[in-house]
Amino acid sequence: MSQADQLIIFDTTLRDGEQSPGASMTKDEKVRIGKALERLRVDVIEAGFPIASPGDFEAVSAVAGAVKESTVCGLARALDKDIDRAGEALKEANSARIHTFIATSPIHMQHKLRMTPDQVIEQAVHAVKRARNYTDNVEFSAEDAGRSEIDFLCRIFEAVIDAGATTLNVPDTVGYAMPIQFGELIRQMRERIPNADKAVFSVHCHNDLGLAVANSLSAVSNGARQVECTINGLGERAGNASLEEIVMAVRTRPDIFSCKSGLDTTQIVNCSKLVSNITGFPVQPNKAIVGANAFAHESGIHQDGVLKSRETYEIMRAEDVGWSQNRMVLGKHSGRNAFRSRLESLGISFESEEGLNAAFSRFKELADKKHEIFDEDLQALVTDTKTESFNERVKLIALKVCSETGETPHAEVTLSVDSEEEPGAASGGGPVDAAFKAIESIVNSGTELQLYSVNNITSGTDAQGEVTVRLEKGGRIVNGQGADTDIVIASAKAYINAVNKILEPVAKAHPQTGDV
Ligand code: KIV
Ligand code: ZN
């Protein structure tokens, strides 16, 4: 594919996606998602903001060490300390990119940066030059470009290309742009910037008005050749542009788009499920491409049409995005080697044999209750096993719940809190409510439940239920996940997982609003 024909897919699930409240991921979870993105053949994976915290730095290094086929990118404000930290974190990468940014809109320059436009250009140029000491692959973003003046954007982009930037990113940071106008902005900049042919134009759209994908596609029609996006559209506030929607739009309409992505689209559904499982952000059933109903035909007329000729109502094939890959992979007679090799093919490894053994015994328990084990079950099981071994202060030892017609549900729970066993009991409006109250009678977390959701991981009544619990305390939001064939137990696990996250201290800076 020539450069002009290639649409570079830059995935920022691990960075901007992680900025969604409650979506923070551990190093190990980031590596699992990074490997899944690599299997999807994403061109660039933005793995994090290394200066944010030691944990973020380690996570970016770990992704850089684990991912070999995709370029791994680290975010840095246009500050020496950020760039040096990003350069350090990316040392192990086969192919590394530093993504540096500074705000360019009048409102941000005046109120956030308190800098003049000339000072902003000077800092941007300095940052790009410094980043070039670490890698030849440097991206510069003009934060809030969607509300910046085109004359100023042209000036700063021309200057950073001269300084060595190879990708120019145009973020619609607050989701303000409209498709026609945003496409026009890209077209005009490509025409007006004298050295525009020396860099790739990229866009990064947020979804505040539900237009992130439309704006990105309009930019692509006008010559942008990189899109920044996230799996399931995860991201700050209303999210970022959704990777799966952009990739499938470009692939489905070659009559409109004169470029292609190199993605293996059959990996899309797996990636979507993994990201949802790890972050605890469920995918709505009617979500394009990856929603459970995206390829379901309910009305008789539609079904009849699809059976006669699938093109009557289908513009894409479910199998092309990985829907029909939900096949049994392991069963109760599968041995440890088969288990390990299936996990390896999913990019999952354990640091110790004990970790693998714990996951294998979980697998055996699950296989006794559920005869067919799918990849999605394995992903959920590994998430559960890894979070439990991850220094959790509160652990579930036992749970008994009585629920009977005409009686008030009652739960009795035993938890281990800092290695001490503690019993608790409570009644509630339903079995889940009773279980949560029983847990609270022990942990007294002082949190507020913001969201409770249950999804089945695969189909059938013996499927595992995957529960997400979102808790809030003092403005901090965390998501907890749990999976089990018994949804009350899955709910208790999810609640305890969220409580453990609330108990963990956090010191992590936000790249756009926080101070480091
Ligand atoms: O939305 C935004 O402007 C960003 C930048 C850091 C690229 O995420
Ligand atoms: Zn963003």
Short mmCIF file of C-alpha atoms and ligand atoms in Angstrom, two decimals:
data_model
loop_
_atom_site.label_atom_id
_atom_site.label_comp_id
_atom_site.label_asym_id
_atom_site.label_seq_id
_atom_site.Cartn_x
_atom_site.Cartn_y
_atom_site.Cartn_z
CA MET A 1 0.00 0.00 0.00
CA SER A 2 1.43 3.43 -0.84
CA GLN A 3 1.49 6.05 1.90
CA ALA A 4 -1.39 7.91 0.30
CA ASP A 5 -3.56 4.78 0.31
CA GLN A 6 -2.85 3.75 3.87
CA LEU A 7 -5.03 4.88 6.73
CA ILE A 8 -2.94 4.70 9.90
CA ILE A 9 -4.94 3.49 12.88
CA PHE A 10 -3.70 5.00 16.13
CA ASP A 11 -5.40 3.41 19.10
CA THR A 12 -5.55 5.38 22.34
CA THR A 13 -7.68 3.01 24.44
CA LEU A 14 -4.81 2.63 26.90
CA ARG A 15 -4.33 6.39 27.27
CA ASP A 16 -7.38 8.50 26.43
CA GLY A 17 -9.66 5.48 27.02
CA GLU A 18 -8.17 5.09 30.45
CA GLN A 19 -9.07 8.71 31.23
CA SER A 20 -12.76 7.65 31.47
CA PRO A 21 -13.74 7.76 35.14
CA GLY A 22 -13.27 4.28 36.60
CA ALA A 23 -11.51 2.81 33.55
CA SER A 24 -8.02 2.72 34.99
CA MET A 25 -6.08 -0.42 34.13
CA THR A 26 -3.21 -2.27 35.75
CA LYS A 27 0.08 -2.84 33.96
CA ASP A 28 -0.84 -6.43 33.31
CA GLU A 29 -4.25 -5.47 31.89
CA LYS A 30 -2.61 -2.92 29.61
CA VAL A 31 -0.25 -5.57 28.29
CA ARG A 32 -3.17 -7.91 27.57
CA ILE A 33 -5.00 -5.19 25.68
CA GLY A 34 -1.77 -4.13 23.94
CA LYS A 35 -1.26 -7.69 22.69
CA ALA A 36 -4.87 -7.87 21.50
CA LEU A 37 -4.39 -4.58 19.61
CA GLU A 38 -1.26 -5.99 18.05
CA ARG A 39 -3.24 -9.04 16.87
CA LEU A 40 -5.77 -6.59 15.42
CA ARG A 41 -2.77 -5.08 13.57
CA VAL A 42 -3.27 -1.58 14.88
CA ASP A 43 -0.46 0.61 13.53
CA VAL A 44 0.21 2.71 16.64
CA ILE A 45 -0.72 1.92 20.24
CA GLU A 46 -0.69 4.88 22.62
CA ALA A 47 0.15 3.04 25.82
CA GLY A 48 -0.10 5.87 28.36
CA PHE A 49 1.25 9.08 29.80
CA PRO A 50 4.54 8.00 31.41
CA ILE A 51 5.03 11.04 33.64
CA ALA A 52 1.59 10.59 35.23
CA SER A 53 2.84 8.13 37.87
CA PRO A 54 5.45 5.41 38.37
CA GLY A 55 2.67 2.91 37.56
CA ASP A 56 1.97 4.59 34.23
CA PHE A 57 5.65 4.66 33.39
CA GLU A 58 5.97 0.94 34.11
CA ALA A 59 2.85 0.14 32.12
CA VAL A 60 4.16 1.99 29.04
CA SER A 61 7.53 0.22 29.39
CA ALA A 62 5.81 -3.15 29.74
CA VAL A 63 3.67 -2.59 26.63
CA ALA A 64 6.76 -1.36 24.74
CA GLY A 65 8.56 -4.57 25.73
CA ALA A 66 5.67 -6.90 24.92
CA VAL A 67 4.37 -5.50 21.62
CA LYS A 68 6.62 -6.08 18.64
CA GLU A 69 4.53 -5.51 15.52
CA SER A 70 2.84 -2.19 16.30
CA THR A 71 4.52 1.12 17.06
CA VAL A 72 4.20 1.96 20.76
CA CYS A 73 3.62 5.58 21.68
CA GLY A 74 3.89 7.56 24.90
CA LEU A 75 2.19 10.89 25.54
CA ALA A 76 4.13 13.92 26.81
CA ARG A 77 3.17 17.55 27.33
CA ALA A 78 5.54 19.93 25.58
CA LEU A 79 7.81 19.86 28.62
CA ASP A 80 11.34 18.48 28.90
CA LYS A 81 10.55 16.31 31.94
CA ASP A 82 7.56 14.69 30.19
CA ILE A 83 9.49 14.03 26.99
CA ASP A 84 12.45 12.52 28.81
CA ARG A 85 10.15 10.27 30.82
CA ALA A 86 8.34 9.14 27.66
CA GLY A 87 11.66 8.50 25.89
CA GLU A 88 12.82 6.40 28.86
CA ALA A 89 9.60 4.40 29.02
CA LEU A 90 9.80 3.55 25.32
CA LYS A 91 13.39 2.30 25.39
CA GLU A 92 12.40 -1.33 24.85
CA ALA A 93 10.07 -0.67 21.91
CA ASN A 94 10.85 -2.10 18.48
CA SER A 95 9.27 1.00 17.04
CA ALA A 96 8.65 3.99 19.33
CA ARG A 97 6.75 7.23 18.91
CA ILE A 98 6.65 10.24 21.23
CA HIS A 99 3.42 12.20 21.10
CA THR A 100 3.86 15.71 22.45
CA PHE A 101 1.15 18.34 22.69
CA ILE A 102 0.32 21.89 23.70
CA ALA A 103 -2.96 23.79 23.53
CA THR A 104 -3.49 26.21 20.63
CA SER A 105 -6.99 27.66 21.08
CA PRO A 106 -7.25 31.25 22.34
CA ILE A 107 -9.27 30.08 25.33
CA HIS A 108 -6.69 27.46 26.39
CA MET A 109 -3.64 29.65 25.67
CA GLN A 110 -5.08 32.53 27.65
CA HIS A 111 -6.70 30.76 30.62
CA LYS A 112 -4.89 27.43 30.98
CA LEU A 113 -1.37 28.13 29.74
CA ARG A 114 -1.27 31.90 30.27
CA MET A 115 1.09 32.11 27.30
CA THR A 116 1.22 34.20 24.14
CA PRO A 117 0.85 32.45 20.77
CA ASP A 118 4.55 33.05 20.03
CA GLN A 119 5.57 31.44 23.31
CA VAL A 120 3.37 28.44 22.49
CA ILE A 121 5.08 28.00 19.11
CA GLU A 122 8.49 28.28 20.71
CA GLN A 123 7.65 25.64 23.33
CA ALA A 124 6.17 23.30 20.72
CA VAL A 125 9.26 23.55 18.52
CA HIS A 126 11.55 22.95 21.48
CA ALA A 127 9.51 19.90 22.55
CA VAL A 128 9.56 18.33 19.09
CA LYS A 129 13.33 18.83 18.81
CA ARG A 130 13.85 17.26 22.22
CA ALA A 131 11.62 14.30 21.34
CA ARG A 132 13.69 13.75 18.18
CA ASN A 133 16.64 12.93 20.44
CA TYR A 134 14.77 9.74 21.38
CA THR A 135 13.08 8.72 18.13
CA ASP A 136 12.54 9.85 14.55
CA ASN A 137 8.85 9.19 14.96
CA VAL A 138 7.42 12.30 16.63
CA GLU A 139 3.80 13.36 16.69
CA PHE A 140 2.74 16.87 17.59
CA SER A 141 -0.84 17.65 18.70
CA ALA A 142 -2.43 21.08 18.79
CA GLU A 143 -4.75 20.53 21.73
CA ASP A 144 -8.23 22.02 21.24
CA ALA A 145 -7.50 22.50 17.52
CA GLY A 146 -11.28 22.23 16.99
CA ARG A 147 -11.58 25.70 18.58
CA SER A 148 -8.27 27.13 17.35
CA GLU A 149 -7.75 29.70 14.62
CA ILE A 150 -6.70 28.24 11.31
CA ASP A 151 -4.00 30.88 10.73
CA PHE A 152 -2.37 29.98 14.02
CA LEU A 153 -2.67 26.24 13.35
CA CYS A 154 -0.93 26.73 10.00
CA ARG A 155 1.89 28.67 11.68
CA ILE A 156 2.52 26.19 14.47
CA PHE A 157 2.27 23.13 12.22
CA GLU A 158 4.71 24.60 9.72
CA ALA A 159 7.15 25.32 12.55
CA VAL A 160 6.91 21.84 14.14
CA ILE A 161 7.38 20.10 10.78
CA ASP A 162 10.59 22.08 10.36
CA ALA A 163 11.57 20.98 13.87
CA GLY A 164 11.11 17.30 12.95
CA ALA A 165 7.47 16.34 13.63
CA THR A 166 6.35 13.53 11.33
CA THR A 167 2.67 13.44 12.32
CA LEU A 168 0.48 16.49 12.89
CA ASN A 169 -2.53 15.74 15.01
CA VAL A 170 -5.67 17.89 14.98
CA PRO A 171 -7.68 17.09 18.11
CA ASP A 172 -11.26 18.13 18.56
CA THR A 173 -10.63 17.99 22.29
CA VAL A 174 -14.07 19.08 23.45
CA GLY A 175 -16.13 17.49 20.66
CA TYR A 176 -17.22 20.85 19.22
CA ALA A 177 -16.56 20.37 15.51
CA MET A 178 -19.08 19.66 12.76
CA PRO A 179 -18.21 17.19 9.98
CA ILE A 180 -18.27 19.57 7.00
CA GLN A 181 -16.32 22.27 8.79
CA PHE A 182 -13.77 19.83 10.29
CA GLY A 183 -13.08 18.21 6.91
CA GLU A 184 -12.68 21.67 5.40
CA LEU A 185 -10.19 22.61 8.14
CA ILE A 186 -8.00 19.63 7.20
CA ARG A 187 -8.27 20.38 3.47
CA GLN A 188 -7.31 24.03 3.90
CA MET A 189 -4.39 23.28 6.20
CA ARG A 190 -3.00 20.74 3.74
CA GLU A 191 -3.21 23.38 1.03
CA ARG A 192 -1.86 26.31 3.02
CA ILE A 193 1.04 24.80 5.01
CA PRO A 194 4.04 24.97 2.66
CA ASN A 195 5.77 21.85 4.05
CA ALA A 196 2.51 19.89 4.62
CA ASP A 197 3.69 17.04 2.38
CA LYS A 198 6.45 16.22 4.91
CA ALA A 199 4.03 15.00 7.59
CA VAL A 200 0.93 12.85 7.99
CA PHE A 201 -2.24 14.66 9.04
CA SER A 202 -4.04 12.98 11.89
CA VAL A 203 -7.33 13.62 13.71
CA HIS A 204 -8.43 12.88 17.25
CA CYS A 205 -12.13 13.49 17.84
CA HIS A 206 -14.19 13.40 21.00
CA ASN A 207 -17.83 12.45 20.97
CA ASP A 208 -19.55 15.15 23.04
CA LEU A 209 -22.08 15.82 20.27
CA GLY A 210 -22.07 12.23 19.00
CA LEU A 211 -20.01 13.29 15.95
CA ALA A 212 -16.56 11.87 16.66
CA VAL A 213 -16.73 9.20 13.95
CA ALA A 214 -18.44 11.51 11.43
CA ASN A 215 -15.81 14.20 12.02
CA SER A 216 -12.97 11.68 11.69
CA LEU A 217 -14.37 10.31 8.43
CA SER A 218 -14.88 13.78 7.02
CA ALA A 219 -11.21 14.50 7.81
CA VAL A 220 -10.18 11.27 6.07
CA SER A 221 -12.14 12.30 2.97
CA ASN A 222 -10.13 15.52 3.03
CA GLY A 223 -6.71 13.92 3.25
CA ALA A 224 -6.13 12.98 6.90
CA ARG A 225 -4.24 9.69 6.88
CA GLN A 226 -4.20 8.86 10.57
CA VAL A 227 -7.18 8.56 12.89
CA GLU A 228 -6.92 8.36 16.64
CA CYS A 229 -9.61 6.23 18.15
CA THR A 230 -10.47 3.75 20.88
CA ILE A 231 -12.06 0.34 21.12
CA ASN A 232 -15.79 0.67 21.89
CA GLY A 233 -15.37 4.47 21.70
CA LEU A 234 -14.08 4.48 25.28
CA GLY A 235 -12.70 7.83 26.44
CA GLU A 236 -13.19 10.99 28.45
CA ARG A 237 -16.80 12.16 28.91
CA ALA A 238 -18.77 10.87 25.88
CA GLY A 239 -15.68 9.07 24.62
CA ASN A 240 -13.37 9.13 21.60
CA ALA A 241 -14.13 8.11 18.03
CA SER A 242 -14.79 4.40 17.94
CA LEU A 243 -12.09 2.38 16.16
CA GLU A 244 -14.44 -0.33 14.93
CA GLU A 245 -16.88 2.15 13.37
CA ILE A 246 -14.16 4.06 11.52
CA VAL A 247 -12.39 0.95 10.26
CA MET A 248 -15.58 -0.71 9.07
CA ALA A 249 -16.92 2.47 7.45
CA VAL A 250 -13.73 2.85 5.40
CA ARG A 251 -13.73 -0.83 4.50
CA THR A 252 -17.44 -0.98 3.61
CA ARG A 253 -17.35 2.15 1.41
CA PRO A 254 -14.30 1.94 -0.86
CA ASP A 255 -16.33 3.99 -3.34
CA ILE A 256 -16.06 6.95 -0.92
CA PHE A 257 -12.66 6.49 0.72
CA SER A 258 -9.47 6.30 -1.29
CA CYS A 259 -7.51 4.65 1.53
CA LYS A 260 -7.50 1.42 3.51
CA SER A 261 -6.49 0.30 6.96
CA GLY A 262 -4.31 -2.78 7.32
CA LEU A 263 -6.33 -4.15 10.27
CA ASP A 264 -7.37 -7.76 10.71
CA THR A 265 -11.01 -6.89 11.29
CA THR A 266 -11.86 -10.43 12.47
CA GLN A 267 -10.18 -9.48 15.76
CA ILE A 268 -12.54 -6.57 16.43
CA VAL A 269 -15.15 -8.37 18.54
CA ASN A 270 -12.51 -10.09 20.68
CA CYS A 271 -10.83 -6.76 21.36
CA SER A 272 -14.15 -5.14 22.18
CA LYS A 273 -15.05 -7.87 24.68
CA LEU A 274 -11.62 -7.78 26.28
CA VAL A 275 -11.69 -4.00 26.76
CA SER A 276 -15.22 -4.15 28.16
CA ASN A 277 -14.27 -7.00 30.50
CA ILE A 278 -11.15 -5.27 31.80
CA THR A 279 -12.53 -1.74 32.16
CA GLY A 280 -16.03 -2.69 33.27
CA PHE A 281 -17.62 -0.49 30.60
CA PRO A 282 -20.40 -2.61 29.11
CA VAL A 283 -21.13 -2.35 25.38
CA GLN A 284 -24.69 -1.27 24.65
CA PRO A 285 -26.58 -3.96 22.67
CA ASN A 286 -27.36 -1.63 19.78
CA LYS A 287 -23.77 -0.32 19.45
CA ALA A 288 -22.65 -0.44 15.81
CA ILE A 289 -20.34 -3.37 14.89
CA VAL A 290 -19.70 -4.70 18.41
CA GLY A 291 -23.14 -4.50 20.10
CA ALA A 292 -24.85 -7.86 20.70
CA ASN A 293 -27.68 -6.83 18.34
CA ALA A 294 -25.48 -5.31 15.63
CA PHE A 295 -26.06 -8.27 13.32
CA ALA A 296 -29.31 -9.64 14.79
CA HIS A 297 -32.37 -9.53 12.56
CA GLU A 298 -35.57 -9.49 14.47
CA SER A 299 -38.35 -8.61 12.08
CA GLY A 300 -39.71 -11.44 9.94
CA ILE A 301 -39.32 -9.40 6.73
CA HIS A 302 -35.67 -8.74 7.43
CA GLN A 303 -35.00 -12.36 8.35
CA ASP A 304 -36.67 -13.59 5.20
CA GLY A 305 -34.66 -11.15 3.10
CA VAL A 306 -31.37 -12.13 4.75
CA LEU A 307 -32.09 -15.84 4.28
CA LYS A 308 -32.80 -15.35 0.56
CA SER A 309 -29.79 -13.13 -0.03
CA ARG A 310 -27.79 -11.63 2.79
CA GLU A 311 -27.05 -8.38 0.92
CA THR A 312 -30.73 -7.42 1.13
CA TYR A 313 -30.27 -6.14 4.65
CA GLU A 314 -26.63 -6.72 5.54
CA ILE A 315 -23.84 -4.37 4.47
CA MET A 316 -21.11 -6.24 6.35
CA ARG A 317 -20.64 -9.86 7.32
CA ALA A 318 -20.73 -10.67 11.04
CA GLU A 319 -17.79 -13.02 10.57
CA ASP A 320 -15.66 -10.23 9.07
CA VAL A 321 -15.63 -8.47 12.44
CA GLY A 322 -15.21 -11.69 14.41
CA TRP A 323 -18.74 -12.47 15.55
CA SER A 324 -18.86 -16.09 14.54
CA GLN A 325 -15.61 -16.96 16.24
CA ASN A 326 -17.47 -17.72 19.41
CA ARG A 327 -16.72 -21.46 19.31
CA MET A 328 -15.89 -23.87 22.05
CA VAL A 329 -12.17 -23.80 22.67
CA LEU A 330 -11.74 -25.95 25.77
CA GLY A 331 -13.78 -28.33 27.89
CA LYS A 332 -13.65 -30.22 31.15
CA HIS A 333 -11.18 -32.78 29.81
CA SER A 334 -8.71 -30.20 28.53
CA GLY A 335 -5.36 -30.39 30.27
CA ARG A 336 -2.97 -27.81 31.62
CA ASN A 337 -0.94 -27.63 28.40
CA ALA A 338 -4.00 -27.02 26.24
CA PHE A 339 -5.08 -24.35 28.73
CA ARG A 340 -1.68 -22.67 28.73
CA SER A 341 -1.35 -22.72 24.96
CA ARG A 342 -4.85 -21.29 24.45
CA LEU A 343 -3.98 -18.47 26.86
CA GLU A 344 -0.73 -17.88 25.00
CA SER A 345 -2.58 -17.56 21.73
CA LEU A 346 -4.69 -14.88 23.44
CA GLY A 347 -1.49 -13.11 24.49
CA ILE A 348 -1.94 -14.02 28.17
CA SER A 349 0.98 -15.18 30.27
CA PHE A 350 1.62 -15.49 33.97
CA GLU A 351 4.72 -14.26 35.75
CA SER A 352 4.79 -17.34 37.99
CA GLU A 353 3.73 -20.99 37.80
CA GLU A 354 1.51 -20.36 40.85
CA GLY A 355 -0.45 -17.79 38.86
CA LEU A 356 -1.00 -20.26 36.06
CA ASN A 357 -1.95 -22.99 38.54
CA ALA A 358 -4.50 -20.72 40.25
CA ALA A 359 -6.06 -19.87 36.87
CA PHE A 360 -6.05 -23.54 35.85
CA SER A 361 -7.87 -24.65 38.99
CA ARG A 362 -10.44 -21.86 38.38
CA PHE A 363 -10.79 -23.17 34.85
CA LYS A 364 -11.47 -26.72 36.12
CA GLU A 365 -14.13 -25.42 38.52
CA LEU A 366 -15.74 -23.48 35.70
CA ALA A 367 -15.60 -26.43 33.30
CA ASP A 368 -17.51 -28.52 35.85
CA LYS A 369 -20.36 -26.01 35.81
CA LYS A 370 -20.21 -25.03 32.16
CA HIS A 371 -19.28 -27.62 29.57
CA GLU A 372 -18.13 -25.39 26.77
CA ILE A 373 -15.46 -22.82 27.55
CA PHE A 374 -15.00 -20.00 25.04
CA ASP A 375 -12.21 -17.44 24.67
CA GLU A 376 -14.43 -14.86 26.35
CA ASP A 377 -14.76 -17.15 29.40
CA LEU A 378 -10.99 -17.49 29.55
CA GLN A 379 -10.48 -13.73 29.38
CA ALA A 380 -12.96 -13.17 32.23
CA LEU A 381 -11.44 -15.95 34.28
CA VAL A 382 -7.95 -14.53 33.88
CA THR A 383 -9.16 -11.02 34.79
CA ASP A 384 -10.69 -12.48 37.96
CA THR A 385 -7.64 -14.56 38.90
CA LYS A 386 -5.18 -11.76 38.25
CA THR A 387 -7.13 -9.14 40.20
CA GLU A 388 -7.43 -11.49 43.18
CA SER A 389 -3.72 -12.16 43.32
CA PHE A 390 -3.09 -8.42 42.98
CA ASN A 391 -2.62 -7.56 46.62
CA GLU A 392 -6.32 -7.17 47.34
CA ARG A 393 -7.05 -6.24 50.93
CA VAL A 394 -10.58 -7.62 50.89
CA LYS A 395 -11.29 -11.13 49.62
CA LEU A 396 -14.48 -13.15 49.36
CA ILE A 397 -14.30 -16.35 51.41
CA ALA A 398 -17.94 -17.48 51.42
CA LEU A 399 -21.39 -16.22 50.52
CA LYS A 400 -24.79 -17.70 51.30
CA VAL A 401 -27.95 -16.01 50.07
CA CYS A 402 -31.55 -17.10 50.76
CA SER A 403 -34.19 -15.87 48.40
CA GLU A 404 -37.70 -17.28 48.63
CA THR A 405 -41.11 -16.21 47.35
CA GLY A 406 -42.80 -13.98 49.92
CA GLU A 407 -39.67 -13.72 52.13
CA THR A 408 -37.09 -10.95 52.48
CA PRO A 409 -33.81 -12.04 50.87
CA HIS A 410 -31.00 -12.50 53.36
CA ALA A 411 -27.25 -12.81 52.83
CA GLU A 412 -24.44 -14.09 55.03
CA VAL A 413 -20.91 -13.37 53.93
CA THR A 414 -17.41 -14.12 55.18
CA LEU A 415 -14.63 -11.84 53.97
CA SER A 416 -10.94 -11.79 54.60
CA VAL A 417 -9.94 -8.20 55.40
CA ASP A 418 -6.19 -7.67 55.68
CA SER A 419 -5.93 -11.45 56.23
CA GLU A 420 -8.47 -11.48 59.12
CA GLU A 421 -11.70 -13.41 58.56
CA GLU A 422 -14.83 -11.39 59.30
CA PRO A 423 -18.47 -12.43 59.07
CA GLY A 424 -21.36 -10.17 58.09
CA ALA A 425 -25.08 -10.49 57.38
CA ALA A 426 -27.87 -8.31 56.03
CA SER A 427 -31.31 -8.40 54.43
CA GLY A 428 -32.15 -6.53 51.27
CA GLY A 429 -34.69 -5.84 48.56
CA GLY A 430 -33.24 -8.67 46.47
CA PRO A 431 -30.41 -11.19 46.76
CA VAL A 432 -27.83 -8.84 45.23
CA ASP A 433 -28.91 -5.95 47.44
CA ALA A 434 -28.68 -8.22 50.52
CA ALA A 435 -25.19 -9.41 49.48
CA PHE A 436 -23.93 -5.84 48.96
CA LYS A 437 -25.33 -4.75 52.33
CA ALA A 438 -23.72 -7.74 54.04
CA ILE A 439 -20.35 -6.81 52.49
CA GLU A 440 -20.82 -3.18 53.54
CA SER A 441 -21.61 -4.28 57.12
CA ILE A 442 -17.98 -5.42 57.23
CA VAL A 443 -16.06 -2.95 55.06
CA ASN A 444 -18.01 0.29 55.71
CA SER A 445 -16.54 1.76 52.54
CA GLY A 446 -18.61 4.97 52.63
CA THR A 447 -19.05 4.70 48.87
CA GLU A 448 -22.12 5.32 46.74
CA LEU A 449 -23.22 2.77 44.15
CA GLN A 450 -23.46 4.54 40.80
CA LEU A 451 -23.95 1.66 38.42
CA TYR A 452 -24.75 -2.02 38.54
CA SER A 453 -24.90 -4.01 35.34
CA VAL A 454 -24.95 -7.68 34.38
CA ASN A 455 -24.09 -9.13 30.98
CA ASN A 456 -23.79 -12.72 29.92
CA ILE A 457 -20.33 -13.43 28.56
CA THR A 458 -21.52 -16.06 26.10
CA SER A 459 -25.00 -17.34 25.30
CA GLY A 460 -27.05 -19.94 27.19
CA THR A 461 -28.33 -20.12 30.76
CA ASP A 462 -25.12 -21.78 31.93
CA ALA A 463 -23.12 -18.77 30.68
CA GLN A 464 -21.03 -16.77 33.11
CA GLY A 465 -22.59 -13.49 34.20
CA GLU A 466 -20.17 -10.59 34.02
CA VAL A 467 -21.05 -7.91 36.54
CA THR A 468 -19.83 -4.32 36.69
CA VAL A 469 -20.21 -2.23 39.83
CA ARG A 470 -19.31 1.45 39.81
CA LEU A 471 -18.64 3.08 43.19
CA GLU A 472 -18.01 6.71 43.97
CA LYS A 473 -16.34 8.25 47.01
CA GLY A 474 -15.33 11.90 47.38
CA GLY A 475 -15.45 12.44 43.60
CA ARG A 476 -13.30 9.41 42.82
CA ILE A 477 -14.95 6.76 40.66
CA VAL A 478 -13.91 3.13 40.33
CA ASN A 479 -15.32 0.18 38.43
CA GLY A 480 -15.23 -3.35 39.80
CA GLN A 481 -15.78 -6.49 37.78
CA GLY A 482 -16.66 -10.06 38.65
CA ALA A 483 -17.64 -13.10 36.64
CA ASP A 484 -19.27 -16.33 37.70
CA THR A 485 -21.97 -18.72 36.52
CA ASP A 486 -23.87 -17.60 39.66
CA ILE A 487 -24.70 -13.93 39.16
CA VAL A 488 -25.09 -13.18 42.88
CA ILE A 489 -21.53 -14.42 43.44
CA ALA A 490 -20.36 -12.49 40.35
CA SER A 491 -22.03 -9.39 41.84
CA ALA A 492 -20.32 -9.86 45.21
CA LYS A 493 -16.95 -10.31 43.48
CA ALA A 494 -17.52 -7.14 41.43
CA TYR A 495 -18.48 -5.15 44.54
CA ILE A 496 -15.42 -6.36 46.43
CA ASN A 497 -13.18 -5.63 43.45
CA ALA A 498 -14.46 -2.04 43.39
CA VAL A 499 -14.01 -1.68 47.17
CA ASN A 500 -10.39 -2.85 46.81
CA LYS A 501 -9.77 -0.20 44.18
CA ILE A 502 -11.24 2.52 46.41
CA LEU A 503 -8.95 1.39 49.22
CA GLU A 504 -5.87 1.75 47.00
CA PRO A 505 -4.15 5.15 47.14
CA VAL A 506 -3.84 6.91 43.77
CA ALA A 507 -1.43 9.60 42.70
CA LYS A 508 -1.79 9.89 38.99
CA ALA A 509 -1.88 13.05 36.94
CA HIS A 510 -4.24 13.84 34.10
CA PRO A 511 -2.33 15.02 30.99
CA GLN A 512 -4.66 17.88 30.17
CA THR A 513 -5.93 19.09 33.51
CA GLY A 514 -3.71 17.67 36.23
CA ASP A 515 -0.39 18.81 37.55
CA VAL A 516 2.57 16.46 37.86
O1 KIV B 1 -8.26 15.33 23.33
C1 KIV B 1 -7.10 15.75 23.25
O2 KIV B 1 -6.84 16.90 22.87
C2 KIV B 1 -6.03 14.85 23.64
C3 KIV B 1 -4.65 15.31 23.34
C4 KIV B 1 -3.72 15.01 24.44
C5 KIV B 1 -4.22 14.74 22.03
O3 KIV B 1 -6.28 13.76 24.12
ZN ZN B 2 -8.41 13.22 23.74
#
